[in-house]
Coordinates of C-alpha atoms (C1' of nucleotides) in Angstrom, one line a residue:
Chain A
M1 CA -21.4 -18.9 43.1
R2 CA -23.6 -17.7 45.6
A3 CA -22.3 -19.1 48.6
R4 CA -21.1 -16.2 51.1
D5 CA -19.3 -16.0 54.5
G6 CA -21.9 -16.8 57.3
D7 CA -24.2 -18.7 54.6
D8 CA -22.5 -22.1 55.4
S9 CA -25.7 -24.1 55.5
A10 CA -28.6 -25.9 53.7
S11 CA -28.4 -24.2 50.4
V12 CA -25.4 -23.2 49.0
S13 CA -24.9 -23.5 45.7
G14 CA -22.2 -23.0 43.1
S15 CA -21.3 -22.3 39.7
A16 CA -19.9 -24.5 36.8
L17 CA -16.7 -23.0 37.5
G18 CA -16.1 -23.4 40.9
Y19 CA -17.3 -27.2 40.7
A20 CA -14.7 -27.5 37.8
L21 CA -12.1 -26.2 40.5
L22 CA -13.3 -28.6 43.1
S23 CA -12.7 -31.5 40.4
L24 CA -9.0 -30.4 39.7
L25 CA -8.5 -30.2 43.5
T26 CA -9.6 -33.8 43.7
R27 CA -5.9 -34.6 42.0
G28 CA -4.2 -32.6 45.0
P29 CA -3.7 -29.5 46.6
A30 CA -2.9 -26.8 44.4
T31 CA -2.2 -22.8 43.8
G32 CA -4.8 -20.8 41.6
Y33 CA -1.7 -20.3 39.1
Q34 CA -1.3 -24.3 39.2
L35 CA -5.3 -24.7 38.5
T36 CA -4.9 -22.3 35.7
Q37 CA -2.5 -25.0 34.5
R38 CA -4.0 -28.0 35.2
M39 CA -7.2 -26.9 33.5
K40 CA -5.7 -26.8 30.0
S41 CA -5.4 -30.4 30.0
P42 CA -7.6 -32.4 29.2
I43 CA -10.8 -31.0 30.5
G44 CA -9.4 -27.6 28.8
H45 CA -11.1 -29.0 25.8
F46 CA -14.4 -29.0 27.0
W47 CA -14.3 -26.4 29.6
T48 CA -11.8 -23.4 30.2
A49 CA -11.3 -20.5 32.6
K50 CA -8.5 -17.7 32.8
H51 CA -6.7 -16.9 36.1
S52 CA -8.9 -13.6 36.2
Q53 CA -12.0 -15.6 36.7
I54 CA -10.3 -18.3 38.9
Y55 CA -8.8 -16.2 41.5
P56 CA -12.0 -14.5 42.9
E57 CA -13.5 -17.9 42.4
L58 CA -11.4 -19.6 44.7
A59 CA -11.7 -16.9 47.3
R60 CA -15.6 -17.6 47.1
L61 CA -14.7 -21.4 47.6
A62 CA -12.9 -20.6 50.6
A63 CA -15.7 -18.4 52.1
A64 CA -18.0 -21.2 51.7
T65 CA -15.5 -23.6 53.2
W66 CA -15.6 -25.6 50.4
V67 CA -11.4 -25.5 50.5
E68 CA -8.9 -24.5 52.7
L69 CA -5.8 -22.3 52.0
A70 CA -2.2 -22.2 53.1
E71 CA -0.4 -19.3 52.8
G72 CA 3.5 -18.9 52.2
A73 CA 5.9 -16.8 50.7
G74 CA 5.4 -15.9 47.1
P75 CA 7.9 -15.0 44.5
G76 CA 6.1 -11.7 43.7
P77 CA 4.5 -8.9 46.6
R78 CA 1.8 -11.5 47.5
A79 CA 1.5 -14.3 49.4
K80 CA 1.1 -17.7 47.6
K81 CA -1.8 -19.3 48.7
T82 CA -2.0 -23.1 48.1
Y83 CA -5.8 -24.4 48.1
T84 CA -7.0 -28.1 49.6
L85 CA -10.4 -29.9 49.1
T86 CA -12.6 -29.9 52.6
P87 CA -14.6 -32.6 53.1
A88 CA -17.5 -30.1 53.2
G89 CA -16.3 -29.3 49.4
L90 CA -16.0 -33.3 48.2
A91 CA -19.4 -33.4 49.7
A92 CA -21.0 -30.4 47.5
L93 CA -19.0 -31.8 44.2
G94 CA -20.9 -35.1 45.0
E95 CA -24.2 -33.5 44.8
W96 CA -23.6 -31.5 42.0
L97 CA -22.2 -34.5 40.0
V98 CA -25.0 -36.5 39.7
R99 CA -27.6 -33.4 38.8
P100 CA -28.3 -33.7 35.1
P101 CA -26.2 -31.2 33.2
V102 CA -27.8 -28.3 32.5
V103 CA -25.1 -25.8 30.0
A104 CA -26.6 -26.0 26.7
P105 CA -23.4 -26.5 24.3
R106 CA -22.1 -24.0 21.9
S107 CA -20.1 -24.5 18.7
E108 CA -19.1 -21.6 16.3
T109 CA -17.9 -24.4 14.0
V110 CA -21.5 -25.5 13.2
L111 CA -22.9 -22.0 13.6
K112 CA -20.5 -21.0 10.6
A113 CA -21.9 -24.3 8.8
Y114 CA -25.2 -23.4 9.3
A115 CA -24.7 -20.5 6.8
A116 CA -22.4 -22.3 4.8
N117 CA -23.8 -21.0 1.4
S118 CA -23.8 -17.5 2.1
A119 CA -19.9 -17.1 1.6
D120 CA -17.4 -18.0 -0.8
P121 CA -17.6 -21.9 -1.3
V122 CA -13.9 -22.0 -1.7
A123 CA -12.6 -20.1 1.4
M124 CA -15.2 -21.9 3.3
A125 CA -13.9 -25.7 1.8
D126 CA -10.8 -24.5 3.1
L127 CA -11.7 -23.6 6.4
Y128 CA -13.2 -26.7 7.1
A129 CA -10.5 -28.7 5.6
R130 CA -8.4 -27.3 7.9
I131 CA -10.3 -28.1 10.9
A132 CA -10.7 -31.8 9.7
A133 CA -7.0 -31.6 9.5
R134 CA -6.7 -30.2 12.8
Q135 CA -9.3 -32.7 14.4
R136 CA -7.1 -35.9 12.9
D137 CA -3.7 -34.5 14.7
L138 CA -5.9 -34.0 17.5
L139 CA -7.2 -37.5 17.4
D140 CA -3.5 -39.1 16.4
E141 CA -2.3 -37.4 19.7
W142 CA -5.2 -38.5 21.9
E143 CA -5.1 -42.1 20.8
Q144 CA -1.7 -42.3 21.9
E145 CA -1.8 -40.7 25.1
A146 CA -5.4 -42.9 25.8
A147 CA -3.3 -46.2 25.2
M148 CA -0.6 -45.1 27.5
L149 CA -3.1 -44.5 30.5
R150 CA -4.8 -47.5 29.4
G151 CA -1.3 -49.3 30.0
T152 CA -1.2 -47.7 33.6
G153 CA -4.5 -48.8 34.6
H154 CA -6.4 -45.3 34.4
D155 CA -9.3 -47.2 32.3
R156 CA -10.4 -49.0 35.6
P157 CA -12.9 -46.4 37.4
D158 CA -11.5 -47.0 40.8
H159 CA -8.2 -45.2 39.4
P160 CA -7.5 -41.8 40.3
G161 CA -6.8 -40.8 36.9
F162 CA -10.2 -42.5 35.6
G163 CA -11.6 -38.7 35.2
N164 CA -8.7 -37.7 32.9
Y165 CA -9.3 -41.0 30.8
A166 CA -12.9 -40.1 30.5
V167 CA -12.5 -36.8 29.3
L168 CA -10.1 -38.1 27.1
L169 CA -12.0 -40.8 25.5
M170 CA -14.6 -38.0 24.8
G171 CA -11.8 -35.8 23.0
I172 CA -11.2 -39.1 21.1
E173 CA -15.0 -39.7 19.9
S174 CA -15.4 -35.8 19.6
A175 CA -12.4 -35.1 17.2
R176 CA -13.3 -38.3 15.0
A177 CA -16.9 -37.1 14.8
T178 CA -16.0 -33.2 14.1
G179 CA -12.9 -34.4 11.6
A180 CA -15.3 -36.5 9.6
W181 CA -18.1 -33.9 9.2
A182 CA -15.6 -31.1 8.6
Q183 CA -14.0 -33.5 6.2
W184 CA -17.7 -34.5 4.7
L185 CA -18.5 -30.9 4.4
A186 CA -15.4 -29.5 3.1
T187 CA -15.7 -32.0 -0.1
C188 CA -19.4 -30.8 -0.3
L189 CA -18.2 -27.4 -0.5
R190 CA -15.4 -27.7 -3.1
T191 CA -17.0 -30.0 -5.3
G192 CA -20.2 -28.1 -5.3
R193 CA -22.2 -31.5 -5.1
A194 CA -23.5 -33.7 -2.3
A195 CA -21.1 -36.2 -0.9
A196 CA -21.4 -39.1 1.3
F197 CA -20.4 -39.3 4.6
G198 CA -17.2 -41.0 5.8
D199 CA -15.7 -41.2 2.2
P200 CA -11.7 -41.3 2.2
I201 CA -9.8 -37.7 2.2
P202 CA -9.6 -36.8 -1.5
S203 CA -6.2 -36.2 -2.9
G204 CA -5.1 -32.3 -3.6
T205 CA -5.9 -30.5 -0.5
Chain B
M1 CA -21.5 -6.1 18.8
R2 CA -19.5 -2.6 18.7
A3 CA -21.4 -1.4 15.4
R4 CA -23.0 1.7 16.6
D5 CA -25.2 4.4 14.6
G6 CA -23.0 6.7 12.2
D7 CA -20.5 4.0 12.4
D8 CA -20.9 2.4 8.9
S9 CA -17.6 2.1 7.2
A10 CA -14.4 -0.1 8.0
S11 CA -13.8 -1.7 11.1
V12 CA -17.3 -2.7 11.8
S13 CA -17.2 -6.1 13.9
G14 CA -20.0 -7.9 15.4
S15 CA -21.1 -10.8 17.7
A16 CA -21.6 -14.0 17.3
L17 CA -25.0 -13.7 18.2
G18 CA -25.3 -10.9 15.5
Y19 CA -24.1 -13.2 13.0
A20 CA -26.2 -16.1 14.2
L21 CA -29.1 -13.7 13.4
L22 CA -28.1 -12.7 10.2
S23 CA -27.6 -16.4 9.5
L24 CA -31.3 -17.0 10.2
L25 CA -32.3 -14.1 8.6
T26 CA -31.0 -15.5 5.5
R27 CA -33.8 -17.9 6.2
G28 CA -36.2 -14.9 5.1
P29 CA -37.2 -12.0 6.9
A30 CA -38.9 -12.8 10.5
T31 CA -39.9 -10.6 13.3
G32 CA -37.8 -11.3 16.5
Y33 CA -40.2 -13.7 17.8
Q34 CA -40.0 -15.8 14.9
L35 CA -36.0 -15.3 15.0
T36 CA -36.2 -16.9 18.7
Q37 CA -38.4 -20.0 17.2
R38 CA -36.4 -20.3 14.4
M39 CA -33.2 -20.6 16.3
K40 CA -34.6 -23.7 18.3
S41 CA -34.4 -26.2 15.2
P42 CA -31.7 -27.5 14.3
I43 CA -29.0 -24.8 15.1
G44 CA -30.4 -24.4 18.7
H45 CA -28.2 -27.8 19.6
F46 CA -25.2 -26.1 19.2
W47 CA -26.0 -22.2 19.1
T48 CA -28.9 -20.5 21.7
A49 CA -30.1 -17.2 22.4
K50 CA -33.1 -15.8 24.8
H51 CA -35.6 -13.3 23.3
S52 CA -34.1 -11.0 25.8
Q53 CA -31.0 -11.3 24.1
I54 CA -32.5 -11.0 20.8
Y55 CA -34.2 -7.9 20.8
P56 CA -31.5 -5.9 21.6
E57 CA -29.0 -7.4 19.6
L58 CA -31.6 -6.9 16.1
A59 CA -31.3 -3.0 16.9
R60 CA -27.7 -2.9 17.1
L61 CA -28.0 -4.7 13.4
A62 CA -30.1 -2.3 12.4
A63 CA -27.9 0.6 13.5
A64 CA -25.2 -1.1 11.6
T65 CA -27.6 -1.2 8.5
W66 CA -27.2 -4.6 8.6
V67 CA -31.0 -5.6 8.5
E68 CA -33.9 -3.5 7.3
L69 CA -37.0 -2.9 9.6
A70 CA -40.7 -2.9 8.6
E71 CA -42.9 -1.7 11.4
G72 CA -46.8 -2.8 11.5
A73 CA -49.5 -3.5 13.8
G74 CA -48.5 -6.0 16.6
P75 CA -50.8 -8.0 18.9
G76 CA -49.6 -6.0 22.2
P77 CA -49.0 -2.5 22.9
R78 CA -45.9 -2.2 20.7
A79 CA -45.3 -2.3 16.8
K80 CA -44.7 -5.7 15.3
K81 CA -41.0 -5.8 13.4
T82 CA -40.3 -7.2 10.6
Y83 CA -36.6 -8.0 9.9
T84 CA -35.0 -8.3 6.3
L85 CA -31.3 -8.7 5.8
T86 CA -29.4 -6.1 3.4
P87 CA -26.5 -6.6 1.1
A88 CA -24.2 -4.8 3.9
G89 CA -25.6 -7.6 6.2
L90 CA -24.9 -10.4 3.8
A91 CA -21.5 -9.1 2.9
A92 CA -20.6 -9.0 6.7
L93 CA -21.6 -12.5 7.3
G94 CA -19.7 -13.7 4.4
E95 CA -16.7 -12.2 5.6
W96 CA -17.3 -13.6 9.3
L97 CA -18.1 -17.1 7.8
V98 CA -14.4 -17.5 6.7
R99 CA -12.5 -16.7 9.7
P100 CA -11.5 -19.2 12.1
P101 CA -14.2 -19.8 14.6
V102 CA -13.0 -18.7 18.2
V103 CA -15.6 -19.8 20.8
A104 CA -13.9 -22.7 22.7
P105 CA -16.5 -25.2 23.3
R106 CA -17.8 -26.0 26.8
S107 CA -19.4 -29.2 28.1
E108 CA -21.0 -29.8 31.6
T109 CA -21.5 -33.2 30.6
V110 CA -17.7 -33.9 30.0
L111 CA -16.7 -31.6 33.1
K112 CA -18.7 -33.8 35.1
A113 CA -17.3 -36.9 34.0
Y114 CA -13.9 -35.5 34.8
A115 CA -14.6 -35.9 38.5
A116 CA -16.8 -39.2 38.0
N117 CA -15.1 -41.1 41.2
S118 CA -15.9 -38.3 43.3
A119 CA -19.5 -39.6 43.5
D120 CA -21.6 -42.2 44.1
P121 CA -20.4 -44.5 41.2
V122 CA -24.6 -46.1 41.2
A123 CA -26.0 -42.4 40.8
M124 CA -23.6 -41.2 38.5
A125 CA -23.9 -44.8 36.2
D126 CA -27.5 -43.8 36.1
L127 CA -27.0 -40.1 35.0
Y128 CA -24.6 -41.1 32.1
A129 CA -26.9 -44.1 31.2
R130 CA -30.0 -41.5 30.8
I131 CA -27.3 -39.2 28.7
A132 CA -26.6 -42.2 26.7
A133 CA -30.8 -43.3 26.0
R134 CA -31.6 -39.7 25.4
Q135 CA -28.7 -39.5 22.8
R136 CA -30.1 -42.7 21.1
D137 CA -33.3 -41.1 20.8
L138 CA -32.2 -37.9 19.4
L139 CA -29.9 -40.0 16.8
D140 CA -33.2 -41.8 15.8
E141 CA -35.5 -38.5 15.4
W142 CA -32.4 -37.3 13.4
E143 CA -31.6 -39.6 11.1
Q144 CA -35.3 -40.0 9.9
E145 CA -35.1 -35.9 9.9
A146 CA -31.8 -36.0 7.8
A147 CA -32.9 -39.2 5.4
M148 CA -36.4 -36.8 4.3
L149 CA -34.2 -33.8 3.9
R150 CA -31.9 -35.9 1.6
G151 CA -34.9 -36.7 -0.7
T152 CA -35.6 -33.3 -1.3
G153 CA -32.2 -32.2 -2.2
H154 CA -31.2 -30.5 1.0
D155 CA -27.9 -32.5 0.6
R156 CA -26.5 -30.5 -2.1
P157 CA -24.6 -27.0 -1.2
D158 CA -26.1 -25.0 -3.7
H159 CA -29.5 -26.0 -1.8
P160 CA -30.7 -22.9 0.2
G161 CA -31.2 -25.3 3.0
F162 CA -28.0 -27.2 3.0
G163 CA -26.8 -25.1 6.2
N164 CA -30.0 -27.0 8.0
Y165 CA -28.7 -30.4 6.4
A166 CA -25.2 -29.8 7.6
V167 CA -25.9 -28.9 11.3
L168 CA -28.3 -32.0 11.2
L169 CA -25.5 -34.0 10.3
M170 CA -23.1 -33.0 12.8
G171 CA -26.1 -33.2 15.5
I172 CA -26.4 -37.2 14.6
E173 CA -22.5 -37.7 14.6
S174 CA -22.4 -35.7 18.1
A175 CA -25.1 -37.8 19.5
R176 CA -23.7 -41.2 18.3
A177 CA -20.4 -40.0 19.6
T178 CA -21.8 -38.7 23.0
G179 CA -24.0 -41.5 23.1
A180 CA -21.4 -44.3 23.0
W181 CA -18.9 -42.3 25.1
A182 CA -22.0 -42.1 27.7
Q183 CA -22.8 -45.5 27.5
W184 CA -19.3 -46.9 27.9
L185 CA -18.9 -44.3 31.2
A186 CA -22.2 -45.8 32.6
T187 CA -20.9 -49.6 32.0
C188 CA -17.5 -48.7 33.8
L189 CA -19.1 -47.0 36.8
R190 CA -22.1 -49.6 37.0
T191 CA -19.5 -52.5 36.9
G192 CA -16.8 -51.1 38.7
R193 CA -14.0 -52.2 35.7
A194 CA -12.7 -51.3 32.5
A195 CA -15.0 -51.4 29.6
A196 CA -14.4 -51.9 25.9
F197 CA -15.6 -48.9 24.0
G198 CA -18.7 -49.4 21.8
D199 CA -20.0 -52.5 23.4
P200 CA -23.3 -53.0 23.0
I201 CA -25.7 -51.7 25.6
P202 CA -26.0 -54.3 28.3
S203 CA -29.4 -55.6 29.3
G204 CA -31.2 -54.7 32.8
T205 CA -31.0 -50.9 32.6
Chain C
dG1 C1' -62.6 -17.4 32.5
dC2 C1' -58.2 -19.5 31.6
dC3 C1' -54.0 -20.9 29.2
dC4 C1' -51.4 -20.6 24.8
dA5 C1' -49.7 -18.3 21.3
dC6 C1' -48.0 -14.2 19.3
dA7 C1' -45.2 -9.9 20.0
dT8 C1' -41.8 -6.7 22.1
dG9 C1' -39.3 -4.6 25.7
dT10 C1' -36.3 -3.3 30.3
dA11 C1' -33.6 -4.3 34.7
dA12 C1' -30.9 -6.7 37.5
dT13 C1' -27.8 -10.0 38.0
dC14 C1' -24.4 -13.4 36.9
dA15 C1' -20.5 -15.2 33.9
dG16 C1' -16.4 -14.7 31.0
dT17 C1' -12.4 -11.7 28.6
dT18 C1' -9.4 -8.1 28.0
dA19 C1' -6.2 -5.5 29.8
dC20 C1' -4.2 -3.4 33.6
dA21 C1' -0.4 -3.9 37.4
dT22 C1' 3.5 -5.8 40.5
dG23 C1' 7.6 -8.5 41.3
dA24 C1' 11.2 -12.8 41.8
dT25 C1' 13.4 -16.7 39.3
dT26 C1' 15.6 -19.0 36.2
dC27 C1' 17.2 -19.6 31.5
dT28 C1' 19.2 -17.9 27.2
Chain D
dA1 C1' 20.0 -8.1 28.7
dG2 C1' 15.6 -10.1 27.9
dA3 C1' 12.0 -13.4 27.8
dA4 C1' 9.7 -17.1 30.1
dT5 C1' 8.1 -19.2 34.3
dC6 C1' 5.8 -18.4 38.9
dA7 C1' 2.4 -16.2 41.4
dT8 C1' -1.5 -12.7 42.8
dG9 C1' -4.9 -9.6 42.3
dT10 C1' -8.3 -5.6 40.4
dA11 C1' -11.0 -3.1 36.9
dA12 C1' -13.7 -2.4 32.6
dC13 C1' -16.2 -4.4 29.7
dT14 C1' -19.1 -7.7 26.8
dG15 C1' -21.9 -11.9 26.7
dA16 C1' -26.1 -14.2 28.6
dT17 C1' -29.9 -15.4 31.8
dT18 C1' -33.5 -14.7 35.0
dA19 C1' -37.2 -11.8 36.2
dC20 C1' -40.4 -7.8 35.1
dA21 C1' -44.0 -5.7 32.6
dT22 C1' -47.5 -5.1 28.8
dG23 C1' -51.4 -6.6 26.1
dT24 C1' -54.2 -9.2 21.6
dG25 C1' -56.8 -12.9 20.0
dG26 C1' -58.2 -17.3 19.7
dG27 C1' -59.7 -22.3 21.6
dC28 C1' -61.6 -25.0 25.5

DNA sequence: GCCCACATGTAATCAGTTACATGATTCT
DNA sequence: AGAATCATGTAACTGATTACATGTGGGC
């Protein structure tokens, strides 16, 4: 975020985190703490932030008049601050959304696969078998969640929860793809031979 | 990288970037410049680094004796340095590889979808239609590349290029998943109604 | 003469994590 | 009595990008 107080005009620009917080606030006003929780699911599988990063960013968003805050009595020594998205914040979000994404994806899981034959094949096969199992679990969980959301109309683009549904669908596709790939890789490494993609999970894991 | 000169023993630990460079060096000795190029494909779609990050990291790897360097005359004012992976470096890489990945994935593309109904639906549909088209192009390109690699035995885990092949396969799965999802999202936003996943690309884009 | 590829570095800044710090309320 | 949840912040550090800085050799 380059937005500072006094700089209320034209070229105000934000960081991806700032816009992520604005997106969370479209779901309704929240405290920094609540935003930290709200970020966990479902978007947390594709974007994360700790509270130590969120609190200063909220202060910057407030300085840019993209959010408003109401102070109240908090449980601890400091006041509890509830943030609300402003029309200016919503407009800034709308402008950012239609610009092409720029953050390059990073996957340590794929990076490790790139050096697959520099490690013990058994340990490596084990690692990717566990990753595949985890992705299958997530896939099951998310498919149930998505089915429930479909039942309540979240699959319509005018539904306020459509964004959540869209993220969940990408989670499903991502888990399916990663799971199948990790399983293929585990099979290759365990058998020491080329394997076909999409084979059923061999017994004896 | 916490590895410093003199600290050659037990608890030497590295950053993901350090291990990425070691992985690149398993393909053969290289200069920092060549590593910058080598990182572009195919692993560049899942892990990136600029030369300004690579050069200092190579110095740290050399201090940790994980790589060796040979100096020669360079084109510019400074000496050209060719780095080679040492047995200690290979061992360190092997230990890191079998540890579970920790870096959380980040996708600005999915983050934007999370706020899909806070922007102009037409512009948003356009954005995701372009993303889908791009993923289809990548899919075509990578499938041809993968077919070529299969023909030359890269799909066997003992082939030195197996890591490249594995990354390429994940690229394919990722492009397929992201492409189908982006197309679904574009269709939803354009029609303003719920769409089924995996539908054929509607005409008139 | 100009642009491109080769080649290596540093400085400033931004983004993100880890650790430190405080304190009320509710549940076990 | 101790742990978990709610709630907000800062400091130190690591990771990554952008910009600055230098210079050769080859092709057009």
